[in-house]
């Protein structure tokens, strides 16, 4: 299996990290450890350099843009020289909490999109309650998308998913799909071709059923695959294999 988006460095996993790493080593599961600022990018890269089964992304999350400096891109550029650092992310827009810094979020996002094109890496996008602005940014900066990227934790409509697919983006599904109030994401799973889908945990957050209420772990990505298989009428093995191949293609691993 391949968990396309998790945060193994997160402090919520401090008492479980050794056990999780041991389990990942024994099962052969691969994880993409996504970052949200310079400090956590360093932690992700350290994990990726230490463990064969971990890869890292580096970038500044929309919640962190007030601390962003242009010189951070130089730090990320050095990190991206490692073959274990595979993308710029997670970057994007999040208006759920930070409505008063929308312009700063957009400014930093565009800088990182251009940076990702410069270093020839995919982006990992975090978009929350900001779809319209994000779509406008994608349209205005289309020339910087020479390679596919990823929409992490997708929870939008079929219409939005179609636009992202037309832009060459992969749609990543996580434990939200297993929730009782999953709603429209189930229709999106039916709509999106398996060849353009990724699976993730966003560990330690968004724990899927049947482990809802626990701290999320990378191995719980299996339950996301299981839900997708149920909706699409496919075997779990096919979902796991196809989404792993998709991620390896996207991240060049």
XYZ file of C-alpha atoms in Angstrom, residues 1-245:
245
model
C 0.000 0.000 0.000
C 0.972 3.622 -0.401
C -0.303 6.411 1.829
C -0.055 9.483 -0.419
C -0.353 12.036 2.391
C 0.451 11.798 6.095
C 2.345 13.659 8.821
C 4.521 11.138 10.626
C 6.487 13.915 12.353
C 3.340 15.290 14.021
C 3.535 15.548 17.822
C 0.231 13.642 18.116
C 2.216 10.561 17.050
C 5.122 11.015 19.475
C 4.075 8.054 21.651
C 3.229 5.865 18.651
C 5.911 6.791 16.100
C 8.371 3.989 16.874
C 5.612 1.386 16.676
C 4.263 2.874 13.437
C 7.714 2.968 11.817
C 8.383 -0.633 12.855
C 5.061 -1.749 11.397
C 5.668 0.132 8.140
C 9.097 -1.456 7.846
C 7.654 -4.941 8.325
C 4.739 -4.522 5.908
C 6.590 -2.677 3.157
C 4.049 0.132 3.043
C 5.225 3.416 1.475
C 4.311 6.838 2.888
C 4.539 10.363 1.537
C 5.207 12.587 4.554
C 3.829 16.020 3.726
C 5.037 19.225 5.374
C 3.561 22.603 6.300
C 6.519 24.907 7.069
C 10.320 24.984 7.069
C 10.691 23.352 10.480
C 8.393 20.436 9.682
C 9.864 20.109 6.192
C 13.209 19.451 7.881
C 11.560 16.778 10.048
C 9.951 15.140 6.999
C 13.234 15.109 5.098
C 15.063 13.604 8.077
C 12.516 10.776 8.220
C 12.756 10.218 4.471
C 16.537 10.038 4.589
C 16.452 7.582 7.480
C 13.750 5.213 6.192
C 13.540 3.679 2.717
C 9.738 3.526 2.854
C 9.218 7.249 3.560
C 9.330 10.092 1.027
C 8.933 13.766 1.871
C 7.322 16.881 0.468
C 8.400 20.408 1.465
C 6.420 23.624 1.461
C 4.389 26.202 3.360
C 0.764 25.458 4.269
C -1.822 28.271 4.002
C -2.092 28.398 7.805
C 1.627 29.220 7.937
C 1.865 31.971 5.311
C 2.323 34.821 7.793
C 5.702 33.291 8.707
C 6.683 32.655 5.071
C 9.836 34.329 3.743
C 10.993 34.308 0.129
C 14.255 32.852 1.434
C 12.290 29.761 2.522
C 12.208 28.774 -1.136
C 16.008 28.566 -1.113
C 15.806 26.199 1.865
C 13.218 24.078 0.053
C 15.345 24.119 -3.095
C 18.259 22.564 -1.209
C 15.976 19.917 0.300
C 14.563 19.044 -3.124
C 18.015 18.021 -4.332
C 17.443 14.762 -2.464
C 15.741 12.000 -4.451
C 13.661 11.271 -1.350
C 11.999 14.711 -1.535
C 9.333 14.366 -4.196
C 6.985 17.370 -4.221
C 6.200 20.905 -3.096
C 3.479 20.807 -0.471
C 1.262 20.960 1.145
C 0.421 24.359 -0.268
C -2.887 26.012 -1.075
C -5.740 28.072 0.335
C -7.714 27.583 3.548
C -10.386 30.126 4.404
C -12.017 28.064 7.153
C -9.996 29.768 9.887
C -7.928 32.420 8.141
C -10.354 34.587 6.190
C -8.407 37.731 7.087
C -5.221 36.648 5.284
C -6.722 35.560 1.964
C -4.480 37.822 -0.120
C -1.341 36.610 1.638
C -2.408 33.005 1.110
C -2.933 33.612 -2.601
C 0.402 35.414 -2.928
C 2.357 32.617 -1.232
C 0.501 29.928 -3.176
C 1.371 31.481 -6.533
C 5.019 31.845 -5.505
C 5.160 28.161 -4.597
C 3.386 27.062 -7.795
C 6.008 28.911 -9.839
C 8.741 27.472 -7.632
C 7.460 23.908 -8.168
C 7.587 24.462 -11.922
C 11.124 25.826 -11.608
C 12.343 22.730 -9.741
C 10.183 20.397 -11.896
C 8.210 18.874 -9.019
C 4.481 18.221 -8.561
C 2.450 20.186 -6.032
C 0.389 18.805 -3.170
C -2.582 21.132 -2.765
C -4.642 21.793 0.364
C -7.882 23.590 -0.521
C -10.584 24.298 2.065
C -13.548 26.619 1.510
C -11.556 28.399 -1.204
C -12.403 26.503 -4.386
C -13.364 29.506 -6.516
C -10.183 31.439 -5.772
C -8.072 28.319 -6.292
C -9.646 27.582 -9.670
C -8.974 31.162 -10.739
C -5.345 30.820 -9.694
C -5.034 27.560 -11.628
C -6.441 29.206 -14.749
C -4.187 32.260 -14.426
C -1.082 30.131 -13.847
C -1.798 27.252 -16.215
C 1.568 27.653 -17.955
C 3.315 26.572 -14.742
C 1.587 23.178 -14.735
C 3.807 21.170 -17.045
C 3.366 18.039 -14.945
C 0.486 16.576 -12.879
C -0.110 17.504 -9.242
C -2.346 16.294 -6.420
C -5.439 17.591 -4.627
C -5.114 16.297 -1.076
C -8.204 15.414 1.015
C -10.681 16.163 -1.757
C -14.198 16.925 -0.507
C -15.708 18.980 -3.333
C -18.274 18.375 -6.041
C -18.171 16.298 -9.217
C -17.968 19.545 -11.217
C -14.894 20.636 -9.276
C -13.322 17.191 -9.612
C -13.868 17.322 -13.379
C -12.091 20.672 -13.614
C -9.141 19.338 -11.621
C -8.943 16.214 -13.775
C -8.971 18.372 -16.910
C -6.027 20.286 -15.399
C -4.151 17.001 -15.045
C -4.514 16.737 -11.276
C -4.932 13.566 -9.235
C -7.782 13.376 -6.712
C -6.751 12.039 -3.302
C -9.354 10.382 -1.068
C -9.035 9.803 2.671
C -11.054 8.703 5.696
C -13.771 11.298 5.091
C -15.210 8.813 2.567
C -15.939 6.375 5.407
C -17.831 8.860 7.595
C -21.610 8.616 8.032
C -21.958 12.134 6.625
C -19.599 11.517 3.686
C -22.257 12.829 1.295
C -21.125 14.020 -2.122
C -17.637 12.530 -1.873
C -19.196 9.118 -2.526
C -20.537 10.358 -5.875
C -17.109 11.827 -6.653
C -15.502 8.433 -6.012
C -17.903 6.876 -8.517
C -17.052 9.586 -11.048
C -13.252 9.811 -10.810
C -11.403 7.104 -12.780
C -9.324 4.858 -10.561
C -6.354 5.747 -12.778
C -6.558 9.360 -11.514
C -7.125 8.580 -7.843
C -4.822 8.440 -4.817
C -5.519 7.247 -1.274
C -4.242 8.875 1.909
C -4.766 9.037 5.652
C -3.728 12.592 6.560
C -2.495 10.838 9.703
C -2.793 11.644 12.563
C -6.055 13.326 11.478
C -9.321 12.193 9.822
C -9.248 8.622 11.113
C -11.464 6.335 8.992
C -14.187 4.042 10.228
C -13.817 1.524 11.953
C -11.114 3.345 13.945
C -12.945 6.675 14.219
C -12.039 8.355 17.499
C -8.505 6.955 17.522
C -5.333 8.664 16.327
C -4.991 7.997 12.611
C -2.109 5.836 11.385
C -0.714 5.272 7.862
C -1.800 1.633 7.824
C -5.433 2.736 8.145
C -5.262 3.789 4.492
C -6.464 0.232 3.859
C -9.949 1.220 5.036
C -10.026 4.072 2.512
C -9.145 1.596 -0.234
C -11.821 -0.748 1.061
C -14.490 1.977 0.830
C -13.444 2.950 -2.696
C -13.534 -0.701 -3.737
C -17.044 -1.045 -2.318
C -18.307 2.034 -4.183
C -16.638 1.178 -7.472
C -17.404 -2.526 -7.385
C -13.729 -3.431 -7.592
C -11.478 -5.600 -5.438
C -9.546 -3.941 -2.621
C -6.380 -5.373 -4.157
C -7.036 -3.573 -7.442
C -7.656 -0.252 -5.691
C -4.475 -0.612 -3.628
C -2.351 -1.584 -6.628
C -3.701 1.089 -8.972
C -3.483 3.940 -6.467
C 0.050 2.910 -5.520
C 1.064 2.899 -9.180
